[in-house]
Coordinates of C-alpha atoms in Angstrom, one line a residue:
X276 CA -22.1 -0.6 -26.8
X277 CA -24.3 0.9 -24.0
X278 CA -24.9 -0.7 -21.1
X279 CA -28.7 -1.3 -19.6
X280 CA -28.9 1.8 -17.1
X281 CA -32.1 3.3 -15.4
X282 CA -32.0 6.7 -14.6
X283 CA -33.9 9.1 -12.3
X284 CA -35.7 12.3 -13.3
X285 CA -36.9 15.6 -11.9
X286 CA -40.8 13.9 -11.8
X287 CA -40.7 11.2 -9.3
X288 CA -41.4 7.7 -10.7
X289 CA -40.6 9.2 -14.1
X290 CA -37.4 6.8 -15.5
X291 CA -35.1 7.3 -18.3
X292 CA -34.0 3.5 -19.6
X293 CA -30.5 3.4 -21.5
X294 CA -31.1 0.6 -24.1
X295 CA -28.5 -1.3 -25.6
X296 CA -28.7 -1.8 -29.0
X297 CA -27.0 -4.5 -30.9
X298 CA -26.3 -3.8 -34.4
X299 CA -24.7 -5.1 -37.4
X300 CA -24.9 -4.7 -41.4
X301 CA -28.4 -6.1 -41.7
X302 CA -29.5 -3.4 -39.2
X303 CA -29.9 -3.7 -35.5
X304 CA -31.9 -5.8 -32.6
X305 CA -32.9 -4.6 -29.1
X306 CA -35.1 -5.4 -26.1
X307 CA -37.7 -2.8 -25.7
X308 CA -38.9 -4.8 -22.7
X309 CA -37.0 -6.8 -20.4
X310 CA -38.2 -7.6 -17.2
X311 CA -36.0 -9.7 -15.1
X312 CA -32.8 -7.1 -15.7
X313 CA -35.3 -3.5 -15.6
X314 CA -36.6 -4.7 -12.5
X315 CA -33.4 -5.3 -11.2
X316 CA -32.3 -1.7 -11.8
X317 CA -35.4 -0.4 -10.4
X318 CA -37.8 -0.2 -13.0
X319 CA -41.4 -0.8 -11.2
X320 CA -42.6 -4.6 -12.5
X321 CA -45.6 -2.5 -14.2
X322 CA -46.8 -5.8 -15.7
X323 CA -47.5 -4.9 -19.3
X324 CA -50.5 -6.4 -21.2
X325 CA -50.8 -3.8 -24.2
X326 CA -48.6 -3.0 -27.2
X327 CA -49.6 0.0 -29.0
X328 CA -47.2 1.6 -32.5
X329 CA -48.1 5.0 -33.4
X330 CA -47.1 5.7 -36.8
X331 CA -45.8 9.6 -37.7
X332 CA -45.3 10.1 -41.6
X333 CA -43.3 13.7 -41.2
X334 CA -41.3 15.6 -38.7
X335 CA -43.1 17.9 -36.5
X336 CA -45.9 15.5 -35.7
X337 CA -46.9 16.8 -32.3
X338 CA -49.1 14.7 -30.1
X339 CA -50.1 14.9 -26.3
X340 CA -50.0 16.1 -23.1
X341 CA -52.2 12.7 -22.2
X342 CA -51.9 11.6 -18.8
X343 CA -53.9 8.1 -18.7
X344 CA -55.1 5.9 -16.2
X345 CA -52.0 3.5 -16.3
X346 CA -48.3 3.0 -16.4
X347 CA -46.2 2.7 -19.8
X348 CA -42.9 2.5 -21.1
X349 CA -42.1 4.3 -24.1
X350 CA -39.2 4.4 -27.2
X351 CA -39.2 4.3 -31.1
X352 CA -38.6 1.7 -33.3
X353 CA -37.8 3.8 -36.2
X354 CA -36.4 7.6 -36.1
X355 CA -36.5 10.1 -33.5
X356 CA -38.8 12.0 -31.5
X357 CA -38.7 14.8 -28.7
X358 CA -40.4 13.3 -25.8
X359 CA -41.8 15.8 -23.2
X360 CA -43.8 14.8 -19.6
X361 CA -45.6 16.9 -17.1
X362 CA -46.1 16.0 -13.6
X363 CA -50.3 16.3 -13.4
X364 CA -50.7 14.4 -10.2
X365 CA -51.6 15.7 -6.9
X366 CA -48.8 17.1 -5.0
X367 CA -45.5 19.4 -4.9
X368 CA -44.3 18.2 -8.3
X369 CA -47.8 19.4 -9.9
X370 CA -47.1 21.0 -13.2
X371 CA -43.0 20.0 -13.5
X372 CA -41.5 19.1 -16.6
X373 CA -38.8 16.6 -18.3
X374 CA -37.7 16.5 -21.7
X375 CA -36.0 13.9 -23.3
X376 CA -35.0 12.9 -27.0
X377 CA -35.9 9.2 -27.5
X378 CA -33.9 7.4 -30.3
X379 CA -34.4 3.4 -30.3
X380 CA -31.4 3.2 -27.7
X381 CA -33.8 4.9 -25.6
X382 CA -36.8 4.4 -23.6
X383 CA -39.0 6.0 -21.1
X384 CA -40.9 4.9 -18.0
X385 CA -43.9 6.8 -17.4
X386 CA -46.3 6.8 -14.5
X387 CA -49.9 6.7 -14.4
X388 CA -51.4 10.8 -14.0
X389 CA -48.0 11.9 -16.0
X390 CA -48.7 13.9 -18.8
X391 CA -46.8 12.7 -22.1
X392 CA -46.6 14.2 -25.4
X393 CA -44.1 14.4 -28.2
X394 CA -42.6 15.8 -31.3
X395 CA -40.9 13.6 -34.2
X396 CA -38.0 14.9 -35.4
X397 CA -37.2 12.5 -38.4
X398 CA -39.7 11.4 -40.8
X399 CA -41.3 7.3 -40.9
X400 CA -40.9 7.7 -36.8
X401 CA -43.0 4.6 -35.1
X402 CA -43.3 5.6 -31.5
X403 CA -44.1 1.9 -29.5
X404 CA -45.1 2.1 -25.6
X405 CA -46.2 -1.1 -23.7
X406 CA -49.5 -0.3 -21.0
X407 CA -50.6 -2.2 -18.2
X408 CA -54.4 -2.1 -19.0
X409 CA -56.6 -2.4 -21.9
X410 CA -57.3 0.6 -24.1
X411 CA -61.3 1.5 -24.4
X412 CA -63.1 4.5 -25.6
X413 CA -64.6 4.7 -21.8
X414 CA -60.9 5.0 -20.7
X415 CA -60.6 7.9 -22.5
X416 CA -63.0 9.3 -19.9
X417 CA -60.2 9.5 -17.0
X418 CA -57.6 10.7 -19.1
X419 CA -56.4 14.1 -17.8
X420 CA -55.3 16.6 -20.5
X421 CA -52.9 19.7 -20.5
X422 CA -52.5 22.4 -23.8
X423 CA -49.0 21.6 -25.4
X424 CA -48.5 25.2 -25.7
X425 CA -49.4 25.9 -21.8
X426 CA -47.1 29.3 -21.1
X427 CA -46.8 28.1 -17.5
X428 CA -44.8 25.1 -18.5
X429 CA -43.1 26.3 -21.5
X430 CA -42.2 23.3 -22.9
X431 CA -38.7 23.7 -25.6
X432 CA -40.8 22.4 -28.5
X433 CA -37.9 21.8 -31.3
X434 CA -39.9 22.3 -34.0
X435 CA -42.3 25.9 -34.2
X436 CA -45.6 26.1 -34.1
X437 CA -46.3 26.8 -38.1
X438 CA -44.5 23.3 -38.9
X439 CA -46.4 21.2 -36.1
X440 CA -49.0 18.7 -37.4
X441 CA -51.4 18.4 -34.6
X442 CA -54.9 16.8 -34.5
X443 CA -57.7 19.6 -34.0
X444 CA -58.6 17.8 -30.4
X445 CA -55.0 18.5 -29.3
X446 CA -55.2 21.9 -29.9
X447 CA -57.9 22.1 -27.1
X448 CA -56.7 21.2 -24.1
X449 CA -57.0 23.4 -21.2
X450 CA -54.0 25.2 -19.2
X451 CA -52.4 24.1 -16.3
X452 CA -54.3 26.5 -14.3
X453 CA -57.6 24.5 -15.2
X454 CA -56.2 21.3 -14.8
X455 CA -57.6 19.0 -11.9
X456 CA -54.8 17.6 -10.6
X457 CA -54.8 13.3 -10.9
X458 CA -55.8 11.9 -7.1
X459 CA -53.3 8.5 -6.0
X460 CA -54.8 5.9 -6.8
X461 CA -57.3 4.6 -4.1
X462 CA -56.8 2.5 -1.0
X463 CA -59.5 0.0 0.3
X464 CA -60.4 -1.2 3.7
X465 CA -62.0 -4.1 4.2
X466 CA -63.6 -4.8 8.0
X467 CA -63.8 -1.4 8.4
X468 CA -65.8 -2.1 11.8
X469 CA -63.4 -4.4 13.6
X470 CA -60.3 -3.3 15.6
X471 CA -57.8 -3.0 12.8
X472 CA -60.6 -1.4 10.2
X473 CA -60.8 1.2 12.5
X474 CA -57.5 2.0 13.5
X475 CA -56.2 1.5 9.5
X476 CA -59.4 4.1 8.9
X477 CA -58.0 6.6 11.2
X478 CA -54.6 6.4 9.7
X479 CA -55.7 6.9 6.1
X480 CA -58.3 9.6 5.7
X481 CA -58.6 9.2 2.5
X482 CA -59.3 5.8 2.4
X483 CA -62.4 3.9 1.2
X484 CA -63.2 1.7 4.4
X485 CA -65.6 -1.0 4.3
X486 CA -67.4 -2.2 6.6
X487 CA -69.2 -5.9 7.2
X488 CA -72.5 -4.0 6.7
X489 CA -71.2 -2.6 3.1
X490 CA -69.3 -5.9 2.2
X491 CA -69.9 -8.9 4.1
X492 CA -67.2 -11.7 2.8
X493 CA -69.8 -13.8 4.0
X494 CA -71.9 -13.7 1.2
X495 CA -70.6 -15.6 -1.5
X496 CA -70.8 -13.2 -4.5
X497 CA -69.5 -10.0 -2.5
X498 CA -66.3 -9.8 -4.0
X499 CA -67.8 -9.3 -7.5
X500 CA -69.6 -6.1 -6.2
X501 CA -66.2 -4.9 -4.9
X502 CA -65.5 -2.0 -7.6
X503 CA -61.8 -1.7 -8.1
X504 CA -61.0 0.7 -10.7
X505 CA -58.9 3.4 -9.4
X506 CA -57.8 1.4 -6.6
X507 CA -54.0 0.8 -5.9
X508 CA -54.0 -1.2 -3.0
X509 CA -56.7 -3.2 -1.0
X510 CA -56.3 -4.1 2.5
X511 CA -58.1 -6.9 3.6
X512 CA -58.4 -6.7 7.7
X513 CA -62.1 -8.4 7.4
X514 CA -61.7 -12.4 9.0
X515 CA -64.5 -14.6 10.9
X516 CA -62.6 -14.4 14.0
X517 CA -64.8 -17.2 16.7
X518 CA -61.9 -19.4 17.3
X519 CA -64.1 -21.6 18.9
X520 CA -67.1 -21.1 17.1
X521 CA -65.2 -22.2 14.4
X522 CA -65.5 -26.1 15.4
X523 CA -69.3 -26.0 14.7
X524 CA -71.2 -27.1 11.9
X525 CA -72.4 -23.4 11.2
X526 CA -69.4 -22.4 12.0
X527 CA -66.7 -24.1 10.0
X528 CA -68.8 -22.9 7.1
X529 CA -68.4 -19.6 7.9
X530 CA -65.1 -19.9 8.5
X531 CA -64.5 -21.3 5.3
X532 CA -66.3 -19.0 3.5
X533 CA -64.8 -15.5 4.8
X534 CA -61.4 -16.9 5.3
X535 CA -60.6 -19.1 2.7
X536 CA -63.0 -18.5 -0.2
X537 CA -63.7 -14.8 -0.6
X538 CA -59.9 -14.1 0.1
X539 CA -59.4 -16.9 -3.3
X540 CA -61.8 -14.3 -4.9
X541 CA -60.4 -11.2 -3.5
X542 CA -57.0 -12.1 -5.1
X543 CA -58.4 -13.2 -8.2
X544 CA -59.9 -9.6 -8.3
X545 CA -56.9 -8.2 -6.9
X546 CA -54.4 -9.9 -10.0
X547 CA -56.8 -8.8 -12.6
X548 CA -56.8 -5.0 -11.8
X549 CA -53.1 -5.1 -10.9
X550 CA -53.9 -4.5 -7.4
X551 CA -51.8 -4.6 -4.5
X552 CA -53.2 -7.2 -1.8
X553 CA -52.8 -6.6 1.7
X554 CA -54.0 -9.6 3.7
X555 CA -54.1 -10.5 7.4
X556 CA -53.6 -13.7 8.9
X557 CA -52.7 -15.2 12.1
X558 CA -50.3 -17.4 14.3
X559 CA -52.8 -19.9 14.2
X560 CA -51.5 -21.6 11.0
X561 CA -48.5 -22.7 12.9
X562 CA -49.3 -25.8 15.6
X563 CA -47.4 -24.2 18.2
X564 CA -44.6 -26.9 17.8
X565 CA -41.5 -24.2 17.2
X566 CA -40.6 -21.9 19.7
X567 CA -40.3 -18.7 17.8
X568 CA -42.3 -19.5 13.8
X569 CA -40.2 -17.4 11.4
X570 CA -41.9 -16.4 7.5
X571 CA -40.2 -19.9 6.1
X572 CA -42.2 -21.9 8.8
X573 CA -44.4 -24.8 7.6
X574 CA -48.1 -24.4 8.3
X575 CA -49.5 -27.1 10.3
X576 CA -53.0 -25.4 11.8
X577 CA -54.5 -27.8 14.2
X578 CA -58.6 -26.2 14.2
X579 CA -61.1 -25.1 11.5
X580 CA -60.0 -21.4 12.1
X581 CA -56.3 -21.8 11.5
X582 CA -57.4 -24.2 8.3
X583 CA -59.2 -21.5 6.6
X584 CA -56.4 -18.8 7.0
X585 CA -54.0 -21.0 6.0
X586 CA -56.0 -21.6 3.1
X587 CA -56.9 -17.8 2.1
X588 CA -53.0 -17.6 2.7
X589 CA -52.2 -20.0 -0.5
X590 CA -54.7 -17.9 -2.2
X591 CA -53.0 -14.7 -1.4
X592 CA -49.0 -16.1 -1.6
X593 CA -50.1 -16.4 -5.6
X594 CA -50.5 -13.1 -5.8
X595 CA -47.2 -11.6 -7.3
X596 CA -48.7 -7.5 -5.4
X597 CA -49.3 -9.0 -1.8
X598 CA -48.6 -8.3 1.6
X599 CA -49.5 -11.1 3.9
X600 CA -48.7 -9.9 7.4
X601 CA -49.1 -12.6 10.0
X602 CA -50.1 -11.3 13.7
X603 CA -51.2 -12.8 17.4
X604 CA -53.1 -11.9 20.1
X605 CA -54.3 -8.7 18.7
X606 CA -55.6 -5.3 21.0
X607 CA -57.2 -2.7 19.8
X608 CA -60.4 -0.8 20.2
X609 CA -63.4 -2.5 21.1
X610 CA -63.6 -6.3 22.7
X611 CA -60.3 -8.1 23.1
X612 CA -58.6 -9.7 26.0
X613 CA -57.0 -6.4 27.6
X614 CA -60.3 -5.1 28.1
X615 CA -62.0 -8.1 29.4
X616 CA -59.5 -8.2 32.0
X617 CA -59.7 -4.6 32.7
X618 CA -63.6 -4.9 33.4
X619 CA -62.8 -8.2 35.7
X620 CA -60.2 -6.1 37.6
X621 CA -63.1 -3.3 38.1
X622 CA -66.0 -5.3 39.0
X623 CA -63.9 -7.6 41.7
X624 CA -63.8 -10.3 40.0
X625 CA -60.5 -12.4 40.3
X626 CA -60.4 -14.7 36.8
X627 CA -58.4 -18.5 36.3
X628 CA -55.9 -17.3 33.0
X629 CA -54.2 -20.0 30.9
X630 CA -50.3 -20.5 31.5
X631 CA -49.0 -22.7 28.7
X632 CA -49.9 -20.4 25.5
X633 CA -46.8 -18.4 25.1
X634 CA -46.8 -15.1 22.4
X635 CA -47.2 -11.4 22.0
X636 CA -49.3 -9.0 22.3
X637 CA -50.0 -6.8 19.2
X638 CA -51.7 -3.5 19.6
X639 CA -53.6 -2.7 16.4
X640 CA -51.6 0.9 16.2
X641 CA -48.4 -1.5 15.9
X642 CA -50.2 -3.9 12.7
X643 CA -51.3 -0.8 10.8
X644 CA -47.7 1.4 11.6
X645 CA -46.7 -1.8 10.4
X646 CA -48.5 -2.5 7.0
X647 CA -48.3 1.4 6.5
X648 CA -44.9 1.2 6.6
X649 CA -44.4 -1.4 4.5
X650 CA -46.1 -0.1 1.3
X651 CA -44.7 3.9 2.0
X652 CA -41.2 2.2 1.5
X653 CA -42.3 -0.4 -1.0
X654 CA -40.7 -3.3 0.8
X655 CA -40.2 -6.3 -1.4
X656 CA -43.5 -8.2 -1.6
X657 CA -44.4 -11.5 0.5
X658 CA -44.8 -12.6 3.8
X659 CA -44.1 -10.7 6.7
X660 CA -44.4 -11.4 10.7
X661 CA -46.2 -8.2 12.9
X662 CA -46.1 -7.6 16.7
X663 CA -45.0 -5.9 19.5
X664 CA -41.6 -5.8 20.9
X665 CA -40.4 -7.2 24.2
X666 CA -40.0 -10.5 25.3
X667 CA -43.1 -13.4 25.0
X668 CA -45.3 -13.7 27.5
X669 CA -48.3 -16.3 28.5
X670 CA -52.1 -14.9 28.6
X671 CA -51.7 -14.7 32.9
X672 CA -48.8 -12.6 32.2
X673 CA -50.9 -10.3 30.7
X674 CA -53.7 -10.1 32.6
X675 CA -51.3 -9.8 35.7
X676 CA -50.1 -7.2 34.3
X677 CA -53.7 -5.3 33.5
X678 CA -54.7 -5.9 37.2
X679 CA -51.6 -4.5 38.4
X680 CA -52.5 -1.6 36.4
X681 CA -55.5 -1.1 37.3
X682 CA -54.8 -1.1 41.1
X683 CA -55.6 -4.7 41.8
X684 CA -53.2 -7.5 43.2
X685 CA -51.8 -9.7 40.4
X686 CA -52.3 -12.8 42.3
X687 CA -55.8 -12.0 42.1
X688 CA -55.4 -13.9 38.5
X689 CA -54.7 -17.7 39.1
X690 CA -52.8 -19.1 36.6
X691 CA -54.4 -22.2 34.7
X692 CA -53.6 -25.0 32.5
X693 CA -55.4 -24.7 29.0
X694 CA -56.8 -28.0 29.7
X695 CA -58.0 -27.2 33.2
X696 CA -59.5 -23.9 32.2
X697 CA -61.8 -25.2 29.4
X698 CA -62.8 -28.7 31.2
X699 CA -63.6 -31.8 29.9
X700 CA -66.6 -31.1 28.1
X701 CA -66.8 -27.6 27.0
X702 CA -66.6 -27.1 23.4
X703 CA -63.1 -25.1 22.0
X704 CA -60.7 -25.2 19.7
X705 CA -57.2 -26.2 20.1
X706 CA -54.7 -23.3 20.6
X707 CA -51.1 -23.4 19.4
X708 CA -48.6 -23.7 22.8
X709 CA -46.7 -20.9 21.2
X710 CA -47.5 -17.9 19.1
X711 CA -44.2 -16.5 18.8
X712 CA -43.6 -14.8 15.7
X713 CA -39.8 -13.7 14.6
X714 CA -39.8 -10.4 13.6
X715 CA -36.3 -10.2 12.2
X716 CA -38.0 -9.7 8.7
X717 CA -40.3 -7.1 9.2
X718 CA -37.1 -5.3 11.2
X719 CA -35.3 -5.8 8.1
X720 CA -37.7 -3.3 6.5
X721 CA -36.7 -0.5 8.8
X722 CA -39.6 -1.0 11.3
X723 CA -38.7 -1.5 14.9
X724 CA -41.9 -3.1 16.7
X725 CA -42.4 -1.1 19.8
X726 CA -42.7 -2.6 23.3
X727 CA -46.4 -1.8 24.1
X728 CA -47.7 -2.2 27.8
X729 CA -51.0 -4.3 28.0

């Protein structure tokens, strides 16, 4: 008996499944669909949620090319059929072919903007495929369609044209020359105005970026407005950020809201359009308690900040399609620590920097090399930790460090205990001793974190 086998193909993503089929006098059994051992062998978990049986009474039925706005795996229940597949997606393998004769012991994986057609070569033929979205009659709107006679790709039809039985609507579709090729599916940037939106937006061109004046997570029925279709992968860099004016009435609200809330509804969204969830969050889950906080480290935030994006983390980790990429002390362009400390060092000023908070920095071309990275190779889903290299440092490191750059004497910055440096009475929320993320995991991946000077 055959053995379960995935095979590769000449159009990338297109998969050739090796069934097993169990049979006996009263006929045969075999799983069309099984997704703990087709993972496994590298089938994409395509998450099915359609069953569709298409019927062909004679041989020579010819049907197709359809590329559609989703994935499917097809076979047969019952007879045979010549399967055929062009590449109509955007890119070097635009307009390449793979043929393949499906018999039940067979089955095909196809991706979404792959044209498929087919031939049946024995009579009572039920052709089966499994989609992961809903058929409409407004889906039919984004199919893309190619003529099954196209000379260009010159498909080996078995049977000859004066024996085919094809619908009148099939026998229109336009050449390859006049086919628009199908675009990737969409990526979406939310906080498109904050130091990783803008960075990520520079990175991907083609990407829809959002930014607080186009979606504001603040208002409680954004996400709703957030269209998804066509969207592969959303990345959500958006956050309410005021550590400290987190511990305020007002503020904890807020908080709450952007953090915690619309990142509930923004998976919610995410899982029903079989979206892939990129979410941000932040060393401040972790109370500072461990030296170095590793992916399997217990949350324990100790302020309203690090509460909500622990929360919008439970939210997220539900999500089977998610990324959520932890980070600390990030610098990028715009406000942050590196510049404060450079305009200190410029105007004379010599600052009192806390001592006892030990992390990283993490420049925001390090996060988005990093979440890039991680869906071009399609590292395994979860939780991953994101910052520079090099060894930890404490906040007066840093800004010794800027002053020294920028001409000035380091001992210009006094080192300070948290305590001291935010008195008795002024308002702030408590930091975490140490933001030391592990990166062995991320590592793991294949990225190496560079060593990034303040």
């Amino acid at each position: 008996m055959t053995e379960l086998a995935v095979e590769t193909t000449a159009i990338d993503g297109l998969l050739v499944l090796r069934l097993p089929v169990h049979g006996d006098a009263r006929g045969w059994f075999k799983e069309s669909w099984q997704r703990e051992k087709m993972v496994a062998l590298g089938l994409p978990d395509f998450a099915p949620v359609q069953n569709n049986v298409s019927f062909n009474a004679e041989v020579g039925v010819t049907r197709g090319i359809h590329a559609e706005p989703w994935d499917k795996l097809v076979t047969v229940t019952t007879g045979r059929v010549f399967g055929a597949w062009v590449d109509l997606r955007a890119g070097d393998g635009f307009g390449r072919s793979v043929t393949v004769e499906i018999d039940p012991g067979t089955a095909v994986y196809v991706p979404r903007g792959v044209g498929n057609g087919f031939q049946t070569l024995e009579p009572a033929t039920a052709y089966s495929y499994l989609v992961n979205d809903h058929w409409s009659a407004g889906a039919q709107d984004r199919y893309t369609f190619l003529d099954l006679a196209d000379e260009t790709v010159a498909l080996p039809w078995p049977v000859p044209p004066e024996q085919r039985i094809v619908s009148d609507k099939d026998r229109t579709h336009p050449p390859l020359s006049a086919v628009t090729p199908v675009e990737p599916l969409q990526t979406v940037v939310l906080g498109g105005g904050g130091q990783l939106g803008r960075e990520l937006a520079a990175r991907l061109p083609g990407a829809r970026v959002l930014t607080r004046a186009e979606l504001d997570l603040a208002e409680p029925q954004a996400v709703s407005r957030l269209d998804l279709s066509g969207v592969g992968t959303v990345i959500n860099a958006a956050a309410m950020t005021d550590v400290d004016g987190a511990e305020t009435p007002e503020g904890r609200r807020l908080a709450w809201q952007v953090n915690a809330t619309a990142v509930a509804d923004l998976a919610a969204a995410c899982r029903r359009h079989r979206v892939t969830l990129v979410h941000v969050s932040t060393d401040y889950v972790f109370d500072g308690t461990a030296e170095v906080a590793d992916e399997t480290t217990p949350v324990a935030p100790l302020g309203v900040y690090g509460q909500s994006k622990a929360a919008g983390e439970l939210a997220v980790s539900a999500l089977d399609r998610h990324y959520l990429v932890r980070t600390s002390w990030v610098v990028g362009e715009g406000r942050n620590f590196v510049a404060t400390m450079e305009s200190l060092a410029a105007r004379g000023i010599s600052p009192s920097v806390v001592d006892d908070q030990r992390g990283r920095l993490t420049h925001t071309s390090t996060l988005a090399a990093g979440i890039l990275h991680l869906l071009e190779v399609g590292a395994p889903f979860g939780t991953y930790h994101l910052t520079d290299g090099g060894e930890p440092v404490t906040w007066a490191d840093v800004a010794r460090a800027v002053f020294a750059r920028c001409g000035r004497d380091a001992d210009d910055v006094t080192p300070v205990s948290t305590a001291t440096y935010f008195g008795g009475d002024k308002p702030h929320a408590p930091r975490p001793a140490s933001s030391v993320l592990d990166l062995t995991k991320i590592r793991s991946t294949g990225f190496s974190p560079p060593v990034v000077a303040p």
